[in-house]
PDB file of C-alpha atoms in Angstrom:
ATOM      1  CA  UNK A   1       1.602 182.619  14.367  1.00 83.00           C
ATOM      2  CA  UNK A   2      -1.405 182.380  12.061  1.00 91.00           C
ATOM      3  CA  UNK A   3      -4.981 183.687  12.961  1.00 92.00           C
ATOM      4  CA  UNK A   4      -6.407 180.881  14.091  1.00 91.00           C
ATOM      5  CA  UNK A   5      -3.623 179.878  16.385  1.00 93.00           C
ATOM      6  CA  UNK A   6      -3.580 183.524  18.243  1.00 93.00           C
ATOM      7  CA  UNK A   7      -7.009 183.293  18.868  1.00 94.00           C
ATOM      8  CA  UNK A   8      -7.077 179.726  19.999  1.00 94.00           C
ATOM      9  CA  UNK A   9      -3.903 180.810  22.455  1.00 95.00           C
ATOM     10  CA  UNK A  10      -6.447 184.041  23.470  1.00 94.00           C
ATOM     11  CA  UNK A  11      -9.470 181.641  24.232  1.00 96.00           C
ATOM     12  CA  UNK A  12      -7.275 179.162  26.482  1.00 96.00           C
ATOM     13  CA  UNK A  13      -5.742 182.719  28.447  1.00 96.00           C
ATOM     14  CA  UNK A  14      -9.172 183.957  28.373  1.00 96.00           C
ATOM     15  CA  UNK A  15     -10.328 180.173  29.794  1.00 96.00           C
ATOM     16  CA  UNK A  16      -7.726 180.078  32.151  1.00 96.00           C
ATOM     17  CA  UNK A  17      -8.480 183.951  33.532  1.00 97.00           C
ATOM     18  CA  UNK A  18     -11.816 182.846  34.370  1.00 96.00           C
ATOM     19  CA  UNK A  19     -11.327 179.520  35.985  1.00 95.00           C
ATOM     20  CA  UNK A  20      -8.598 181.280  37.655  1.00 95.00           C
ATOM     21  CA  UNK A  21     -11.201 184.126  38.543  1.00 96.00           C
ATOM     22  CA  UNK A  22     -13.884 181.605  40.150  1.00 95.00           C
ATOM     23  CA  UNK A  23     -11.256 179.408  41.824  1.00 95.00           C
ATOM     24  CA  UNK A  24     -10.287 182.483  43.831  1.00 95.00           C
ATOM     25  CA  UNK A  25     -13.723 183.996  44.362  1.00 96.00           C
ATOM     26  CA  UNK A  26     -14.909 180.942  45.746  1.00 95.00           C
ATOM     27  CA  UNK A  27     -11.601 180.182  48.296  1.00 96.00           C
ATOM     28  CA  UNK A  28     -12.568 183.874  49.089  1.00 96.00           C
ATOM     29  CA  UNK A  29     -15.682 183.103  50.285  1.00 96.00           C
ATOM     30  CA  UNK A  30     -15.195 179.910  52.002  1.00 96.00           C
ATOM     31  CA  UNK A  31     -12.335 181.831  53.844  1.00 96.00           C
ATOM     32  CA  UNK A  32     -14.541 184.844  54.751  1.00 96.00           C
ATOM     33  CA  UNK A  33     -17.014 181.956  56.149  1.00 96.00           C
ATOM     34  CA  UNK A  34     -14.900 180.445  58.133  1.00 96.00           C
ATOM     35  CA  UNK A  35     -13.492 183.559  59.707  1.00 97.00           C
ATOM     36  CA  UNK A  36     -17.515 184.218  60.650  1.00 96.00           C
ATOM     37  CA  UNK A  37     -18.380 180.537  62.263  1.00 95.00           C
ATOM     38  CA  UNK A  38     -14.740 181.671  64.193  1.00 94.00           C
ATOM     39  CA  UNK A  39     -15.981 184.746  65.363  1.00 95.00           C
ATOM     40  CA  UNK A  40     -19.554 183.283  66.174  1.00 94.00           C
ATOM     41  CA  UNK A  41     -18.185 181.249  67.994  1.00 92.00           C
ATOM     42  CA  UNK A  42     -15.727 183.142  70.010  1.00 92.00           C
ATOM     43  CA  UNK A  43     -19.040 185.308  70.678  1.00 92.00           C
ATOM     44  CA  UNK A  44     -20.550 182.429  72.441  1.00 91.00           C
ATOM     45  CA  UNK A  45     -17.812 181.840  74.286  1.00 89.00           C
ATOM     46  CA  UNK A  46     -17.603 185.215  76.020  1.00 90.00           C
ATOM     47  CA  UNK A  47     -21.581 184.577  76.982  1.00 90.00           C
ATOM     48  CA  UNK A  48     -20.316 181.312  77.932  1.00 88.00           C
ATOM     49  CA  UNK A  49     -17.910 182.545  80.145  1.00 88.00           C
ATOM     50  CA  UNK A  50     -19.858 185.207  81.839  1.00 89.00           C
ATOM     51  CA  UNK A  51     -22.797 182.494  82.628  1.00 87.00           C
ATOM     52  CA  UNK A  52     -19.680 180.233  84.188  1.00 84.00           C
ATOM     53  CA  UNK A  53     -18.845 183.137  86.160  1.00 86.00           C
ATOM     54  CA  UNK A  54     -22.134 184.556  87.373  1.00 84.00           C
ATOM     55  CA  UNK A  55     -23.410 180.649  87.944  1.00 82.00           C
ATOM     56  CA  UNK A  56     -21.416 180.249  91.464  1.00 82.00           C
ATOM     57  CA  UNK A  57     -23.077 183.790  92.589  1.00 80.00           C
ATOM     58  CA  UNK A  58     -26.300 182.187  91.702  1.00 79.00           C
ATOM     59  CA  UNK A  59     -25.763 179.208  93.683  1.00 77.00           C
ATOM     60  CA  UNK A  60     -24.079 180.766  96.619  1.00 76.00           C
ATOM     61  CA  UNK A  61     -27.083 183.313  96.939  1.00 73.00           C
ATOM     62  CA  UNK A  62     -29.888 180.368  97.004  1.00 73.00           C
ATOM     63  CA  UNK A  63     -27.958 178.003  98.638  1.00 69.00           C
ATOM     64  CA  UNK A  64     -27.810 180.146 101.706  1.00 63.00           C
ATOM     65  CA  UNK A  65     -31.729 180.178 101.523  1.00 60.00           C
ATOM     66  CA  UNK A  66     -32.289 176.883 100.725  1.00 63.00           C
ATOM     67  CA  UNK A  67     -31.547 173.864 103.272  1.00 58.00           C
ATOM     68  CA  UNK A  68     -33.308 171.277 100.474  1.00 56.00           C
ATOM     69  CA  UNK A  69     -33.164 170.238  96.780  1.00 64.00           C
ATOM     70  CA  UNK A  70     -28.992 170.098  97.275  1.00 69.00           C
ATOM     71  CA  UNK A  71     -29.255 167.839  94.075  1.00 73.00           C
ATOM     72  CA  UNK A  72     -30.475 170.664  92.165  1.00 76.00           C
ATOM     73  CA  UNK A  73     -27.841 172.925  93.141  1.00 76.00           C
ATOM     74  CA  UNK A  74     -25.254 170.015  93.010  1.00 80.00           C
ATOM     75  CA  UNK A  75     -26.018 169.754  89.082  1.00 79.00           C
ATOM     76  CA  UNK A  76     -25.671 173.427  88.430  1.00 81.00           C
ATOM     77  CA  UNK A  77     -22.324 173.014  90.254  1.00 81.00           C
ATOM     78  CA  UNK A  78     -21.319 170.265  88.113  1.00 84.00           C
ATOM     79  CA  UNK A  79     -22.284 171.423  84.691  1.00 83.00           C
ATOM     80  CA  UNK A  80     -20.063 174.596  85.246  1.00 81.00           C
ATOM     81  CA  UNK A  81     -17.209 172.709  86.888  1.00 83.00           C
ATOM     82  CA  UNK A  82     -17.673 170.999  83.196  1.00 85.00           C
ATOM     83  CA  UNK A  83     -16.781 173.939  81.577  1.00 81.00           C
ATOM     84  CA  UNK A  84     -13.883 173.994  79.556  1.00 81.00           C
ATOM     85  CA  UNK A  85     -13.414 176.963  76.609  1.00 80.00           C
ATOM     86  CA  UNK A  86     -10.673 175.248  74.808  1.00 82.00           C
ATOM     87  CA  UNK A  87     -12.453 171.601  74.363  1.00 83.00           C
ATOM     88  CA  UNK A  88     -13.833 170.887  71.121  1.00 84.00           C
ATOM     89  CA  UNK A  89     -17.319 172.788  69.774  1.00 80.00           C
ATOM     90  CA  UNK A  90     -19.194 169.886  69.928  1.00 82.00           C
ATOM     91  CA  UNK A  91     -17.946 169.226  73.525  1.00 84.00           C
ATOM     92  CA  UNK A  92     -18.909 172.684  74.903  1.00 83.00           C
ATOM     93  CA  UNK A  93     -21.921 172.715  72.830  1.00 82.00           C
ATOM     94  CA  UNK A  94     -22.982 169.438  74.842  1.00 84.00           C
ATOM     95  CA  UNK A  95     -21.469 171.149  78.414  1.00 85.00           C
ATOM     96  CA  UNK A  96     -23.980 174.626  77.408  1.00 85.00           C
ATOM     97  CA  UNK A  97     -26.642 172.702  77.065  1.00 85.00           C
ATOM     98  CA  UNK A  98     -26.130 170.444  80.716  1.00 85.00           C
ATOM     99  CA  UNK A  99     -25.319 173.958  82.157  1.00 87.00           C
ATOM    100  CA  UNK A 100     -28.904 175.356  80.533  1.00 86.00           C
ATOM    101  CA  UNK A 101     -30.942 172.332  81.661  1.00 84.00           C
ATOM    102  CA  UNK A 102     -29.519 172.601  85.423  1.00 83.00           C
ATOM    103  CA  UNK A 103     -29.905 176.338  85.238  1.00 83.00           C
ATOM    104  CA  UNK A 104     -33.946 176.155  84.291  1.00 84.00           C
ATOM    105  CA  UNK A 105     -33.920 173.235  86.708  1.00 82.00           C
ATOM    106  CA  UNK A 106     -32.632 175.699  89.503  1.00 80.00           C
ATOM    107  CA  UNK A 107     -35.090 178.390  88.067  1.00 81.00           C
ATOM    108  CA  UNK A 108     -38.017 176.254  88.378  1.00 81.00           C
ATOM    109  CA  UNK A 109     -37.312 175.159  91.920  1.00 76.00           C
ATOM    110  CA  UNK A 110     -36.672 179.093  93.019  1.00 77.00           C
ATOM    111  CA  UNK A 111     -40.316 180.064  91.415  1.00 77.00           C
ATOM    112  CA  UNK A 112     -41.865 177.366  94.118  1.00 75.00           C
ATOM    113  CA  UNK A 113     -40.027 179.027  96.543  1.00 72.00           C
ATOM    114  CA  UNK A 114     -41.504 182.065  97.525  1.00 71.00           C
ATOM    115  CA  UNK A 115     -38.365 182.884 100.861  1.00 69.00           C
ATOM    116  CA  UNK A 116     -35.737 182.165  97.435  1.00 68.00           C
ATOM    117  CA  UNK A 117     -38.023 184.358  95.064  1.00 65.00           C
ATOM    118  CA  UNK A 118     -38.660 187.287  96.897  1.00 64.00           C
ATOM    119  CA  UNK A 119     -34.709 187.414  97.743  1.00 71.00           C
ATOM    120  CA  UNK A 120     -33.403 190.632  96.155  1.00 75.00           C
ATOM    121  CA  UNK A 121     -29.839 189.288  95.159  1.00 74.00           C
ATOM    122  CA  UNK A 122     -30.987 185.809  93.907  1.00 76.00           C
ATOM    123  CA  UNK A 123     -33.964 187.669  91.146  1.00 80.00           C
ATOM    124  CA  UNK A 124     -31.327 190.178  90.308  1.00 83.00           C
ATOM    125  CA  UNK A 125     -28.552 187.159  89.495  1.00 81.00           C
ATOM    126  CA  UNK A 126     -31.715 184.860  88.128  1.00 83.00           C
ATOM    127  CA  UNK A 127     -32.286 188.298  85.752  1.00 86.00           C
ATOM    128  CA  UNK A 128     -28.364 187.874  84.477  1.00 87.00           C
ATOM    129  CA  UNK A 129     -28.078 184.515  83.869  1.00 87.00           C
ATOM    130  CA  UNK A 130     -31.427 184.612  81.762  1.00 88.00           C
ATOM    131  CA  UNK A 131     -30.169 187.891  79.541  1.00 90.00           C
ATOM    132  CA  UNK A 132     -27.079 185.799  79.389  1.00 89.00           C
ATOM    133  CA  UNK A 133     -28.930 182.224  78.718  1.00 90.00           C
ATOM    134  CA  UNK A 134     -30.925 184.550  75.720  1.00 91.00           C
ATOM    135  CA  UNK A 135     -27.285 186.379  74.552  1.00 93.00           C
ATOM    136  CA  UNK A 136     -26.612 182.405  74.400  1.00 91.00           C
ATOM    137  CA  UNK A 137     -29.710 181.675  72.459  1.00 90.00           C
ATOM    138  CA  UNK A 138     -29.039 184.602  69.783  1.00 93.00           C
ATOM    139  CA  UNK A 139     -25.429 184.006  69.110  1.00 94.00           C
ATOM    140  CA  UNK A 140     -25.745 180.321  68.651  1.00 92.00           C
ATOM    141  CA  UNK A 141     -28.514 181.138  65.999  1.00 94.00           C
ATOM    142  CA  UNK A 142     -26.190 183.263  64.258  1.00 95.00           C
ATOM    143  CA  UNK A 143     -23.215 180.692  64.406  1.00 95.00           C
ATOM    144  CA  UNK A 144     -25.949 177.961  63.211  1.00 95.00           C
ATOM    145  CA  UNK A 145     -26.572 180.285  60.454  1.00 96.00           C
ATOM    146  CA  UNK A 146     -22.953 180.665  59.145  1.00 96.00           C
ATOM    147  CA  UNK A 147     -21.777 177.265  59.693  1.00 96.00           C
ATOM    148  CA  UNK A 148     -25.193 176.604  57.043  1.00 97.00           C
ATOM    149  CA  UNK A 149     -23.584 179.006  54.563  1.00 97.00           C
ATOM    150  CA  UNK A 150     -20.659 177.648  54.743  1.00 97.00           C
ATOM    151  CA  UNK A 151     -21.555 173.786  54.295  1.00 96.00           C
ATOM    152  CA  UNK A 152     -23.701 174.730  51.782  1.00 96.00           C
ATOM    153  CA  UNK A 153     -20.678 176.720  49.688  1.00 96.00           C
ATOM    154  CA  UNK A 154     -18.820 174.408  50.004  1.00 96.00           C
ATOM    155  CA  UNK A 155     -21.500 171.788  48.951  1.00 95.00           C
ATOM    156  CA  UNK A 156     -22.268 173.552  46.112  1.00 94.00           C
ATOM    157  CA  UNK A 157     -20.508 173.942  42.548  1.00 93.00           C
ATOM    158  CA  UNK A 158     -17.431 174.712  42.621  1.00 94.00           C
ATOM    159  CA  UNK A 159     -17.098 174.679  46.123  1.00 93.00           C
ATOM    160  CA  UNK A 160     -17.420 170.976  46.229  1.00 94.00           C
ATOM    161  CA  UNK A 161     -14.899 170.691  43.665  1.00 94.00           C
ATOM    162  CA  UNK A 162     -12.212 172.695  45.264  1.00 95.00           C
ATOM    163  CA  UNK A 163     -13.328 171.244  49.018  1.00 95.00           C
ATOM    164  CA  UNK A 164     -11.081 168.188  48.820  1.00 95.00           C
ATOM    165  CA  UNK A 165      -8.284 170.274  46.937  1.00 94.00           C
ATOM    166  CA  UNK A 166      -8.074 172.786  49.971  1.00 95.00           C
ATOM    167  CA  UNK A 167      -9.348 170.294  52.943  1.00 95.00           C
ATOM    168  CA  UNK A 168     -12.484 171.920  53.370  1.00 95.00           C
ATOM    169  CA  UNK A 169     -14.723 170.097  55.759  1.00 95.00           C
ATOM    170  CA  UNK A 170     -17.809 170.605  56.767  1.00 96.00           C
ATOM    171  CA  UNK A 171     -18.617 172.056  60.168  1.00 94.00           C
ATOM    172  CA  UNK A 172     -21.120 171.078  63.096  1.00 91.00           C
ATOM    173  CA  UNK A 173     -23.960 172.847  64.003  1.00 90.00           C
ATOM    174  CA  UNK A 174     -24.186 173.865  67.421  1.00 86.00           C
ATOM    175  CA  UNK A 175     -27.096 171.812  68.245  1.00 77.00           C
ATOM    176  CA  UNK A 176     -29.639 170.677  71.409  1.00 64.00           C
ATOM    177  CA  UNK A 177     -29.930 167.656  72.517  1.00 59.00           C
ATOM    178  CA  UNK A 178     -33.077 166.633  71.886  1.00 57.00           C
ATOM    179  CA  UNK A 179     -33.491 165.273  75.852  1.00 55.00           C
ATOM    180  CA  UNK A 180     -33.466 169.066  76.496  1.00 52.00           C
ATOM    181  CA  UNK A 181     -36.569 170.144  74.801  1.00 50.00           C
ATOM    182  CA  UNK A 182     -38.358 168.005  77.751  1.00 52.00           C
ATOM    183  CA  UNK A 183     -38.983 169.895  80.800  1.00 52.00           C
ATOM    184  CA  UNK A 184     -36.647 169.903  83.742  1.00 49.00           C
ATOM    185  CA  UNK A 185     -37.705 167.523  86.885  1.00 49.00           C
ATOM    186  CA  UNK A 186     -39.221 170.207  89.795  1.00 44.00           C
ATOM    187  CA  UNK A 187     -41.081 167.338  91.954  1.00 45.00           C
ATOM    188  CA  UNK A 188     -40.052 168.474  95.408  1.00 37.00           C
ATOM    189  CA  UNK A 189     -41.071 165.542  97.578  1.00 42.00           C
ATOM    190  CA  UNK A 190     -38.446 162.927  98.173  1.00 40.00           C
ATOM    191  CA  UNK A 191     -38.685 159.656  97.254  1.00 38.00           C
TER     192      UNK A 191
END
């Protein structure tokens, strides 16, 4: 081999190493992602769970106190019979946020209340379910936060390149419904 040829066979190994170099760094990266939005999420889910469970304690304590506003507790009672931890993320994600709307619903009408209010077990169970409702609030911020850096990796050069090579998809933001930024219903007289 001449010269010329054992450096032109150097540049292509050289060429090669450092595709071969980025092409891993990046499928690094996207993996480490992913592995994050999965353990963001499983986070949630444990808050998820504990809210499911503490939710029937909740309504059990104020329904023995209060003889009106059954719809109320009927829709707390229904978003956590909704609950299901293996359905897809956008399907719990759209169960959460039922289950947080009836939950402030149910808070609103136990702050007009002052017999439900002053009761000692239903503030201490109202105190849990809003630590858990912020827990909630936290982790799905950080799960929003990794599912960004991992669209935008693998929206980005060369992550978009190697996306369809590897099946990368991009993933869905746990997101509100925008009908829950309005505030819950708490007219008490009946129709």
């Amino acid at each position: 081999m001449t010269l010329p040829e054992v450096a032109a066979v150097f540049a292509v190994l050289l060429l090669a190493m450092i595709v071969g170099y980025i092409v891993l760094a990046s499928y690094n990266a996207v993996v480490a992602l992913r592995q994050r939005i999965d353990k963001a999420w499983s986070n949630i889910g444990v808050v998820l769970k504990q809210r499911h469970d503490q939710l029937p304690n909740l309504v059990a304590a104020v329904r023995g106190l209060m003889t009106y506003e059954r719809d109320v507790l009927t829709r707390v009672t229904e978003a956590r019979a909704a609950y299901a931890p293996t359905a897809p993320i956008p399907d719990q994600a759209a169960t959460s946020e039922a289950t947080t709307a009836a939950v402030r619903s149910l808070f609103a009408v136990v702050e007009r209340y002052p017999d439900i209010k002053a009761a000692e077990n239903v503030q201490d169970l109202q105190d849990e379910i809003e630590r858990l409702e912020g827990m909630i609030a936290d982790r799905r911020e950080l799960y929003n936060d990794q599912v960004y850096r991992y669209n935008t990796r693998i929206g980005q050069v060369p992550g978009a390149l190697l996306a369809p090579i590897f099946g990368w998809k991009p993933r869905e933001f746990f997101a509100a419904d925008p009908a829950d930024a309005l505030p819950p219903d708490t007219d008490l007289r009946t129709a």
